CSV table of C-alpha atoms in Angstrom, one decimal:
chain,number,residue,atom,x,y,z
H,1,MET,CA,63.5,92.7,122.4
H,2,THR,CA,63.8,88.9,122.8
H,3,GLN,CA,64.0,88.2,126.6
H,4,ASN,CA,66.5,85.5,126.5
H,5,TYR,CA,66.5,85.4,130.6
H,6,LEU,CA,64.3,82.7,130.0
H,7,ASP,CA,67.0,80.5,127.6
H,8,THR,CA,67.5,77.2,129.4
H,9,SER,CA,70.0,75.4,127.0
H,10,PRO,CA,72.8,74.0,128.8
H,11,ASP,CA,75.5,76.5,128.2
H,12,THR,CA,73.8,79.4,128.3
H,13,GLN,CA,72.1,78.1,131.7
H,14,ILE,CA,75.6,78.2,133.1
H,15,ASP,CA,76.2,81.7,132.0
H,16,VAL,CA,73.0,82.7,133.3
H,17,GLN,CA,73.6,81.2,136.8
H,18,ALA,CA,77.3,83.1,136.6
H,19,GLU,CA,75.9,86.1,135.8
H,20,GLN,CA,72.7,86.1,138.1
H,21,SER,CA,75.5,85.4,141.2
H,22,VAL,CA,77.4,88.6,140.1
H,23,LEU,CA,74.4,91.2,140.0
H,24,GLY,CA,72.6,89.3,143.0
H,25,ALA,CA,75.9,90.0,145.3
H,26,VAL,CA,75.2,93.9,144.2
H,27,PHE,CA,71.9,93.7,145.5
H,28,LEU,CA,73.5,92.1,149.0
H,29,ASP,CA,76.2,94.5,149.3
H,30,LYS,CA,76.7,97.8,147.0
H,31,THR,CA,80.3,97.7,147.5
H,32,ALA,CA,80.4,94.6,145.7
H,33,LEU,CA,80.3,96.8,142.6
H,34,ASP,CA,83.5,98.4,143.1
H,35,ASP,CA,85.0,94.7,142.7
H,36,ILE,CA,83.6,93.5,139.5
H,37,ARG,CA,84.1,97.2,138.2
H,38,PHE,CA,86.2,95.5,135.5
H,39,LEU,CA,83.1,93.9,133.8
H,40,GLU,CA,82.0,95.4,130.6
H,41,ASP,CA,78.2,95.7,129.7
H,42,ARG,CA,78.9,93.5,126.5
H,43,ASP,CA,80.4,90.8,128.8
H,44,PHE,CA,76.8,89.8,129.8
H,45,ASN,CA,75.5,87.4,127.2
H,46,ASN,CA,72.1,87.7,128.5
H,47,GLU,CA,70.3,91.3,127.3
H,48,ALA,CA,68.6,91.7,130.5
H,49,HIS,CA,71.6,91.1,132.5
H,50,GLN,CA,73.3,94.0,130.5
H,51,LEU,CA,70.6,96.4,130.8
H,52,ILE,CA,70.6,95.9,135.3
H,53,TYR,CA,74.1,96.2,134.8
H,54,LYS,CA,74.4,99.1,133.3
H,55,VAL,CA,71.3,100.8,135.5
H,56,MET,CA,73.7,99.6,138.5
H,57,LYS,CA,76.8,101.7,137.2
H,58,TYR,CA,74.7,104.5,136.5
H,59,LEU,CA,73.0,104.8,139.8
H,60,ASP,CA,76.2,104.2,141.6
H,61,ASP,CA,78.2,107.1,139.6
H,62,ARG,CA,75.7,109.3,140.9
H,63,ASP,CA,75.8,108.1,144.6
H,64,ILE,CA,72.3,106.8,144.5
H,65,PRO,CA,71.9,103.4,146.6
H,66,VAL,CA,72.1,100.5,144.1
H,67,ASP,CA,69.0,98.3,145.6
H,68,LEU,CA,65.4,96.5,144.5
H,69,VAL,CA,63.8,99.7,144.9
H,70,THR,CA,66.1,102.2,143.0
H,71,VAL,CA,66.7,99.5,140.0
H,72,THR,CA,63.2,98.9,139.6
H,73,GLN,CA,61.9,102.5,139.5
H,74,GLU,CA,65.1,103.4,137.3
H,75,PHE,CA,63.7,100.8,134.7
H,76,ALA,CA,59.9,101.7,135.3
H,77,LYS,CA,60.8,105.5,134.6
H,78,PHE,CA,61.4,104.7,130.9
H,79,ASP,CA,58.3,102.0,130.7
H,80,ARG,CA,61.1,99.3,130.7
H,81,ALA,CA,60.4,97.0,133.0
H,82,GLN,CA,59.5,94.1,131.4
H,83,GLU,CA,62.5,94.0,129.7
H,84,MET,CA,64.8,93.1,132.9
H,85,GLY,CA,62.4,90.5,133.6
H,86,GLY,CA,60.0,92.6,135.6
H,87,PRO,CA,60.5,93.2,139.8
H,88,SER,CA,60.2,89.5,140.6
H,89,TYR,CA,63.1,88.9,138.3
H,90,LEU,CA,65.1,91.1,140.4
H,91,ALA,CA,63.6,89.6,143.7
H,92,LYS,CA,65.0,86.6,142.5
H,93,LEU,CA,68.7,87.8,141.5
H,94,ALA,CA,68.8,88.8,145.1
H,95,GLN,CA,68.4,85.5,146.3
H,96,ALA,CA,71.0,84.3,143.6
H,97,ALA,CA,74.3,85.0,145.4
H,98,PRO,CA,74.8,83.1,148.6
H,99,THR,CA,77.1,85.8,149.8
H,100,ALA,CA,78.7,89.1,148.2
H,101,ALA,CA,82.3,87.9,149.1
H,102,ASN,CA,82.5,86.0,145.8
H,103,ALA,CA,81.4,88.7,143.7
H,104,ARG,CA,84.8,88.8,142.0
H,105,TYR,CA,84.9,85.2,141.5
H,106,TYR,CA,81.7,85.2,139.8
H,107,ALA,CA,82.4,88.2,137.6
H,108,SER,CA,85.8,86.1,136.7
H,109,ILE,CA,83.8,83.3,135.5
H,110,VAL,CA,81.3,85.9,133.7
H,111,ARG,CA,84.2,87.5,131.8
H,112,SER,CA,86.2,84.0,131.0
H,113,ALA,CA,82.8,83.3,129.1
H,114,ALA,CA,82.2,86.4,127.6
H,115,LEU,CA,85.8,86.2,125.8
H,116,ARG,CA,85.4,82.8,124.4
H,117,ARG,CA,81.8,84.0,122.9
H,118,ARG,CA,83.5,86.8,121.2
H,119,GLY,CA,86.4,85.0,119.8
H,120,SER,CA,84.0,82.4,118.2
H,121,LEU,CA,82.2,85.4,117.3
H,122,ILE,CA,84.8,87.1,115.5
H,123,GLY,CA,86.2,83.6,114.1
H,124,ASN,CA,83.2,83.8,111.8
H,125,GLN,CA,83.5,87.7,110.9
H,126,ILE,CA,87.5,87.1,109.7
H,127,ARG,CA,86.0,84.2,108.0
H,128,ALA,CA,83.6,86.6,106.2
H,129,LEU,CA,86.5,89.2,105.8
H,130,ALA,CA,87.7,86.7,103.0
H,131,HIS,CA,85.2,87.0,100.9
H,132,GLU,CA,85.3,90.9,100.9
H,133,HIS,CA,87.3,93.3,98.3
H,134,PHE,CA,90.7,95.0,100.0
H,135,GLU,CA,93.0,96.9,98.0
H,136,SER,CA,95.7,95.4,99.2
H,137,ASP,CA,96.8,92.8,101.4
H,138,GLU,CA,98.0,95.3,104.3
H,139,ASP,CA,94.3,96.3,104.4
H,140,TYR,CA,93.1,92.8,104.7
H,141,PHE,CA,95.6,92.3,107.5
H,142,SER,CA,94.6,95.6,109.3
H,143,ALA,CA,91.0,94.6,109.1
H,144,VAL,CA,91.7,91.1,110.6
H,145,GLU,CA,93.7,92.8,113.6
H,146,ASP,CA,91.1,95.4,114.5
H,147,LEU,CA,88.7,92.4,115.0
H,148,VAL,CA,91.5,90.8,117.2
H,149,ASP,CA,92.3,93.8,119.2
H,150,ASP,CA,88.5,94.2,119.9
H,151,LEU,CA,88.5,91.1,121.6
H,152,ARG,CA,90.6,92.2,123.9
H,153,PRO,CA,88.9,93.3,127.3
H,154,GLY,CA,88.9,97.1,128.0
H,155,GLN,CA,91.4,98.1,130.4
H,156,THR,CA,90.6,99.1,133.9
H,157,GLN,CA,93.1,100.3,136.2
H,158,LYS,CA,92.7,100.9,140.2
H,159,MET,CA,93.9,103.4,143.0
H,160,GLN,CA,96.6,101.8,144.8
H,161,SER,CA,98.1,102.6,148.3
H,162,LEU,CA,101.6,103.4,148.2
H,163,ALA,CA,102.1,100.1,151.0
H,164,GLU,CA,100.6,98.0,147.9
H,165,ILE,CA,103.2,99.6,145.5
H,166,ARG,CA,106.0,99.4,147.6
H,167,GLU,CA,107.5,95.9,146.5
H,168,ASP,CA,107.0,96.9,142.8
H,169,TYR,CA,108.7,100.1,143.9
H,170,PHE,CA,111.8,98.5,145.3
H,171,LYS,CA,111.8,96.1,142.6
H,172,HIS,CA,112.2,98.9,140.1
H,173,LEU,CA,115.5,100.4,142.1
H,174,SER,CA,116.8,97.1,141.8
H,175,THR,CA,116.5,97.2,138.3
H,176,SER,CA,118.8,98.7,135.9
H,177,PRO,CA,117.2,101.7,133.5
H,178,GLU,CA,116.4,99.8,130.0
H,179,LYS,CA,118.8,102.1,127.5
H,180,LEU,CA,120.4,101.3,124.6
H,181,ARG,CA,124.0,102.7,124.0
H,182,THR,CA,124.6,104.4,120.6
H,183,VAL,CA,128.0,103.6,120.7
H,184,TRP,CA,129.0,106.0,118.2
H,185,PHE,CA,128.0,109.0,120.5
H,186,LYS,CA,129.9,108.5,123.8
H,187,GLN,CA,129.0,112.2,124.6
H,188,PHE,CA,125.5,111.4,124.3
H,189,ASP,CA,125.7,108.0,125.6
H,190,SER,CA,127.2,109.3,129.1
H,191,TRP,CA,124.7,112.1,129.3
H,192,SER,CA,121.5,110.0,128.5
H,193,GLN,CA,121.3,106.9,126.0
H,194,VAL,CA,118.0,105.9,124.3
H,195,TRP,CA,115.8,104.4,126.4
H,196,ARG,CA,113.3,101.2,125.7
H,197,GLY,CA,109.5,103.0,125.5
H,198,TRP,CA,110.6,106.0,124.0
H,199,LEU,CA,109.2,107.9,120.9
H,200,TYR,CA,112.4,109.6,119.7
H,201,VAL,CA,112.0,112.5,117.0
H,202,ILE,CA,114.9,113.3,115.1
H,203,ALA,CA,114.2,116.3,113.2
H,204,GLY,CA,115.9,118.7,110.9
H,205,ARG,CA,115.7,120.0,106.9
H,206,PRO,CA,116.5,118.3,104.1
H,207,SER,CA,120.1,117.5,103.5
H,208,ALA,CA,121.0,117.7,107.2
H,209,GLY,CA,122.2,114.2,107.6
H,210,LYS,CA,119.0,113.0,109.1
H,211,THR,CA,119.2,109.3,107.3
H,212,ALA,CA,122.9,109.4,108.2
H,213,MET,CA,122.6,109.9,111.9
H,214,VAL,CA,119.8,107.6,112.3
H,215,LEU,CA,121.7,104.6,110.3
H,216,GLN,CA,124.6,105.5,112.5
H,217,ILE,CA,122.4,104.9,115.9
H,218,ALA,CA,120.7,102.0,114.5
H,219,HIS,CA,124.3,100.5,113.4
H,220,GLY,CA,125.3,101.4,117.0
H,221,ILE,CA,122.5,99.7,118.8
H,222,ALA,CA,122.7,96.6,116.9
H,223,THR,CA,126.6,96.3,117.7
H,224,GLY,CA,126.6,97.7,121.1
H,225,ASN,CA,123.8,95.9,122.8
H,226,PRO,CA,123.6,92.0,122.5
H,227,GLY,CA,120.7,90.3,123.1
H,228,ALA,CA,118.7,93.7,122.7
H,229,GLY,CA,116.7,91.9,119.8
H,230,PRO,CA,116.5,93.4,116.1
H,231,VAL,CA,116.5,96.8,114.6
H,232,LEU,CA,113.9,97.2,111.9
H,233,ILE,CA,114.2,100.2,109.3
H,234,TRP,CA,111.6,101.2,107.0
H,235,SER,CA,113.2,103.5,104.1
H,236,GLN,CA,110.4,105.1,102.0
H,237,GLU,CA,112.5,107.4,99.7
H,238,MET,CA,115.7,105.2,99.6
H,239,GLY,CA,116.2,101.5,98.3
H,240,LYS,CA,117.8,98.7,100.5
H,241,ALA,CA,121.1,98.9,97.9
H,242,GLU,CA,121.4,102.7,98.7
H,243,LEU,CA,121.1,102.2,102.5
H,244,ILE,CA,123.7,99.5,102.6
H,245,ASP,CA,126.0,101.9,100.5
H,246,ARG,CA,125.6,104.1,103.5
H,247,MET,CA,126.3,101.9,106.0
H,248,VAL,CA,129.5,100.2,104.3
H,249,SER,CA,130.7,103.7,103.5
H,250,MET,CA,130.2,104.6,107.4
H,251,VAL,CA,131.8,101.4,108.7
H,252,THR,CA,134.8,101.0,106.3
H,253,GLU,CA,135.6,104.9,105.4
H,254,ILE,CA,135.5,104.3,101.5
H,255,ASN,CA,134.5,107.2,99.8
H,256,TYR,CA,130.6,107.2,99.6
H,257,PRO,CA,130.5,108.8,95.9
H,258,ARG,CA,132.9,106.1,94.8
H,259,LEU,CA,130.2,103.8,96.5
H,260,ILE,CA,127.2,105.2,94.6
H,261,ASN,CA,129.3,105.5,91.4
H,262,LYS,CA,130.3,101.7,91.4
H,263,GLY,CA,134.1,103.0,91.7
H,264,GLY,CA,133.7,105.2,88.5
H,265,THR,CA,134.7,104.4,85.2
H,266,GLU,CA,137.7,102.2,86.6
H,267,GLY,CA,135.6,100.6,88.9
H,268,PHE,CA,136.7,99.5,92.6
H,269,THR,CA,140.3,98.7,93.3
H,270,ASP,CA,141.2,95.1,94.7
H,271,GLU,CA,141.7,97.1,98.2
H,272,GLU,CA,138.2,98.4,98.0
H,273,TYR,CA,136.7,95.8,97.2
H,274,ALA,CA,137.9,93.7,99.9
H,275,LYS,CA,137.4,96.1,102.2
H,276,ILE,CA,133.7,96.3,101.0
H,277,VAL,CA,133.3,92.6,101.4
H,278,THR,CA,134.7,92.7,104.7
H,279,ALA,CA,132.2,95.5,105.6
H,280,TYR,CA,129.1,93.4,104.3
H,281,ASP,CA,130.4,90.5,106.3
H,282,ARG,CA,130.4,92.4,109.5
H,283,ILE,CA,126.7,94.2,108.9
H,284,GLU,CA,125.2,91.1,107.5
H,285,ASN,CA,125.5,89.6,110.9
H,286,LEU,CA,123.8,92.5,112.8
H,287,LYS,CA,119.9,92.0,113.7
H,288,ILE,CA,119.2,94.9,111.1
H,289,PHE,CA,116.4,94.1,109.1
H,290,VAL,CA,115.0,96.9,106.2
H,291,GLN,CA,112.4,97.5,104.2
H,292,ASP,CA,112.2,99.9,101.5
H,293,SER,CA,108.6,100.3,100.3
H,294,ALA,CA,107.0,103.9,99.8
H,295,GLY,CA,103.8,104.8,101.7
H,296,VAL,CA,104.2,102.2,104.8
H,297,THR,CA,101.3,102.6,107.3
H,298,ILE,CA,101.2,102.7,111.1
H,299,ASP,CA,99.3,99.4,111.0
H,300,GLN,CA,101.7,97.7,108.8
H,301,ILE,CA,104.6,98.6,111.1
H,302,ARG,CA,102.4,97.5,114.0
H,303,ALA,CA,101.5,93.9,112.3
H,304,THR,CA,105.3,93.6,111.5
H,305,VAL,CA,106.5,94.8,115.5
H,306,LYS,CA,103.9,91.8,116.0
H,307,GLN,CA,105.3,89.6,114.1
H,308,PHE,CA,109.4,90.2,114.8
H,309,LYS,CA,108.4,90.0,118.3
H,310,LYS,CA,106.8,86.8,118.5
H,311,ARG,CA,110.1,85.6,116.3
H,312,PHE,CA,112.9,87.1,118.7
H,313,GLY,CA,110.8,87.9,122.1
H,314,LYS,CA,112.3,91.0,121.8
H,315,ILE,CA,112.8,94.2,119.9
H,316,ALA,CA,115.4,97.2,120.2
H,317,ALA,CA,114.5,99.7,117.8
H,318,VAL,CA,112.4,100.7,114.6
H,319,VAL,CA,113.0,103.1,112.8
H,320,VAL,CA,111.0,105.2,110.1
H,321,ASP,CA,112.5,107.3,107.5
H,322,TYR,CA,110.3,109.6,107.6
H,323,LEU,CA,107.2,111.0,109.2
H,324,GLN,CA,105.7,112.9,107.1
H,325,ILE,CA,105.6,111.0,103.8
H,326,MET,CA,104.4,107.9,105.5
H,327,GLU,CA,100.7,106.8,104.2
H,328,ILE,CA,98.6,108.9,106.8
H,329,SER,CA,95.0,107.8,106.6
H,330,GLN,CA,92.8,111.1,107.0
H,331,LYS,CA,89.0,110.9,107.9
H,332,ARG,CA,86.9,113.6,106.4
H,333,SER,CA,86.5,115.2,109.6
H,334,GLU,CA,90.1,115.3,110.4
H,335,THR,CA,92.9,117.8,109.7
H,336,ARG,CA,96.1,116.6,108.8
H,337,ALA,CA,97.8,117.6,111.7
H,338,GLN,CA,94.9,115.4,113.5
H,339,ALA,CA,95.8,112.4,111.3
H,340,ILE,CA,99.1,112.8,112.2
H,341,GLY,CA,98.5,113.0,115.9
H,342,HIS,CA,96.8,109.2,115.3
H,343,VAL,CA,100.1,108.1,113.9
H,344,THR,CA,102.5,109.5,116.6
H,345,ARG,CA,100.4,108.6,119.3
H,346,THR,CA,100.2,104.8,117.7
H,347,ALA,CA,104.0,104.8,117.4
H,348,LYS,CA,104.1,105.6,121.1
H,349,ASN,CA,102.0,103.3,122.3
H,350,LEU,CA,103.5,100.5,120.3
H,351,ALA,CA,106.8,101.6,121.9
H,352,ARG,CA,105.8,101.3,125.4
H,353,ARG,CA,103.9,98.1,125.0
H,354,HIS,CA,106.8,96.2,123.3
H,355,LYS,CA,109.6,97.9,125.0
H,356,PHE,CA,111.3,99.4,122.2
H,357,VAL,CA,112.6,102.7,121.0
H,358,PHE,CA,110.6,104.1,118.0
H,359,ILE,CA,112.9,106.4,116.1
H,360,MET,CA,111.0,108.7,113.6
H,361,LEU,CA,112.4,111.1,111.3
H,362,SER,CA,110.7,114.7,110.7
H,363,GLN,CA,110.7,117.5,108.9
H,364,LEU,CA,111.6,121.3,109.9
H,365,ASP,CA,110.1,124.2,108.1
H,366,ARG,CA,111.5,126.6,106.4
H,367,ALA,CA,111.9,129.1,109.2
H,368,VAL,CA,115.0,127.1,110.7
H,369,ASP,CA,117.0,128.5,107.4
H,370,ASP,CA,117.0,131.9,109.5
H,371,GLU,CA,116.9,131.0,113.3
H,372,GLU,CA,117.6,128.2,115.1
H,373,PRO,CA,115.0,125.4,115.4
H,374,LYS,CA,112.3,125.3,118.5
H,375,LEU,CA,109.3,122.6,118.7
H,376,LYS,CA,107.4,124.6,116.9
H,377,HIS,CA,109.0,124.3,113.8
H,378,LEU,CA,108.2,120.8,113.6
H,379,LYS,CA,106.2,120.0,110.7
H,380,GLU,CA,102.5,119.3,112.0
H,381,SER,CA,104.2,119.9,115.5
H,382,GLY,CA,101.3,119.9,117.8
H,383,SER,CA,101.1,116.1,118.0
H,384,ILE,CA,104.7,115.2,117.2
H,385,GLU,CA,105.8,117.8,120.0
H,386,GLN,CA,103.0,116.4,122.6
H,387,ASP,CA,103.6,112.5,121.9
H,388,ALA,CA,107.7,112.4,121.6
H,389,ASP,CA,109.3,111.4,124.5
H,390,VAL,CA,112.7,113.2,122.7
H,391,VAL,CA,113.2,115.7,120.1
H,392,GLN,CA,116.5,115.8,118.7
H,393,PHE,CA,117.5,118.9,115.8
H,394,LEU,CA,120.1,118.5,113.6
H,395,TRP,CA,121.0,122.0,112.7
H,396,VAL,CA,123.4,123.6,110.4
H,397,ASN,CA,124.6,127.1,112.0
H,398,PRO,CA,125.7,129.0,109.1
H,399,LYS,CA,127.7,130.8,111.8
H,400,SER,CA,129.4,127.3,112.8
H,401,GLN,CA,130.4,126.8,109.7
H,402,THR,CA,133.8,128.5,109.7
H,403,ILE,CA,136.4,125.7,108.7
H,404,PRO,CA,136.6,125.5,104.8
H,405,GLY,CA,135.5,121.6,104.0
H,406,LYS,CA,134.0,120.7,106.9
H,407,LYS,CA,130.3,120.9,107.8
H,408,ILE,CA,129.5,121.6,111.4
H,409,VAL,CA,126.1,120.5,113.0
H,410,ASP,CA,124.3,121.7,116.1
H,411,SER,CA,122.7,118.3,117.5
H,412,ILE,CA,119.9,120.3,119.6
H,413,PHE,CA,117.7,118.3,122.2
H,414,ALA,CA,115.0,120.5,122.7
H,415,LYS,CA,112.9,117.7,124.6
H,416,GLY,CA,114.0,114.8,126.6
H,417,ARG,CA,111.7,113.1,129.4
H,418,ASN,CA,113.9,112.1,132.0
H,419,VAL,CA,117.0,113.4,131.0
H,420,GLY,CA,116.0,117.4,129.8
H,421,THR,CA,117.7,119.2,127.5
H,422,ASN,CA,121.0,119.4,125.8
H,423,ARG,CA,123.5,120.4,122.9
H,424,PHE,CA,126.4,118.7,121.3
H,425,ARG,CA,128.6,119.4,118.1
H,426,LEU,CA,129.2,117.4,115.4
H,427,GLU,CA,131.1,117.2,112.4
H,428,PHE,CA,129.3,115.3,109.3
H,429,ARG,CA,131.5,113.8,107.4
H,430,TRP,CA,129.2,113.4,104.1
H,431,TRP,CA,131.8,111.7,102.1
H,432,HIS,CA,131.7,108.7,104.8
H,433,GLN,CA,128.2,109.4,105.8
H,434,VAL,CA,129.6,109.3,109.2
H,435,TYR,CA,129.2,111.7,112.2
H,436,LYS,CA,131.8,112.6,114.4
H,437,GLU,CA,131.5,114.2,117.7
H,438,LEU,CA,133.2,117.5,118.3
H,439,PRO,CA,134.8,118.4,121.9
H,440,ARG,CA,131.9,120.6,123.5
H,441,GLU,CA,132.6,124.1,123.7
H,442,GLN,CA,133.0,124.6,127.2
H,443,ASP,CA,135.6,121.9,127.2
H,444,GLU,CA,137.3,123.6,123.8
H,445,ASN,CA,137.1,127.0,126.2
H,446,LYS,CA,139.2,125.1,128.8
H,447,LEU,CA,141.6,123.5,126.5
H,448,ARG,CA,142.5,126.9,125.0
H,449,LYS,CA,142.7,128.9,128.4
H,450,ALA,CA,145.0,125.7,129.1
H,451,GLY,CA,147.0,126.2,125.6
H,452,GLY,CA,147.4,130.1,126.2
H,453,ALA,CA,148.8,129.6,129.7
H,454,ASN,CA,151.3,127.0,128.7
H,455,GLY,CA,152.3,128.8,125.6
H,456,ARG,CA,153.1,132.1,127.7
H,457,ASN,CA,155.0,130.0,130.1
H,458,SER,CA,156.7,128.0,127.4
H,459,ASN,CA,157.7,131.8,125.7
H,460,ALA,CA,158.9,132.9,129.3
H,461,ASN,CA,161.1,130.2,129.7
H,462,LYS,CA,162.5,130.7,125.9
H,463,LYS,CA,163.3,134.3,126.6
């Protein structure tokens, strides 16, 4: 190993002096180590300093005093004393810091220098990537982003007293919860609304109406929350035109089968066509963006989110239709469920970091054909159930289909962070690709009782 603590180049000498002051402050006062814990080993440019810092943390973690004797002994134990410059160099460090009180300031100088070194190094690595082979541009972008992410310091959190948190807490109390209205679902909005930072999973069997539901929510977020930011929709099974067909039918209540059949053999009537143009005029002004590529990856979503955040300043919602058909890379030692766990954790982290609602559609297994869905029925359920803030099931209960021509769907919220669980009854008017809320069962019972009482009084009066 090169003992670069003897390096005397001007720039390196400045780094060395700052690093010496940091380590020297710890020798002056062991508690200074608590103030500089945000430093990573790699932040020290000098290899000897990296080793000394590692040993200091190692000893401190084991409640062993950190001083010249203990650090020297630790190196001597493995016959590596010369790698840290020998006992004389440690003595020099102890004299390098005029006071331990400035340890955090010295550490901030070391961190800033380290970031710039890494930035320069990563720039060279990105340049080298241009000559490597990638299967797609997205793979190249992902490789670049991984390098840039590595530039960021590791996050370190510190415990805070309630007195220190007081100001933040009362600021929190005076700030309205960051919720978004769905507009279409007033019962749901009065109960919960969707919260920024949520991973929101909507699950159902095929043909339960998941896509129609999420398009309705996306449209509602875009129309009912001015200034909330754009809504980004990834559709992996349908093309852009098919999604717009559904949205136009939903907004205008033009017959959906007529839309997808282009008006049939006779085409659209003038009235229908005028309605379609008016509907498109309305929805094209909404900040809704659609990508209809199959096999989207979570890295592609992350890159796009960053681009739109930079462009618009904020994002309202991200929609992915649907989880199980995403391109999910699976390492050799991973199970499919573990690979999906990486996707859901990343989705959750994106939602929290950039403060938008991430709405992800998911499949339910066949068991719900015979029973009411539960969290265990989510396909590859472990990570989805764990990472989701809200899980909504769309369930077509055979016992509820009592009115000919009507499709009744139970909207079951099986998990809800901050809001609990709940359920609503919806009518899915598939011919308009729209859900309509039905009175809740307890409200229906009240109306029925009131109607019965009024009916008896009315009949009694007639007699």
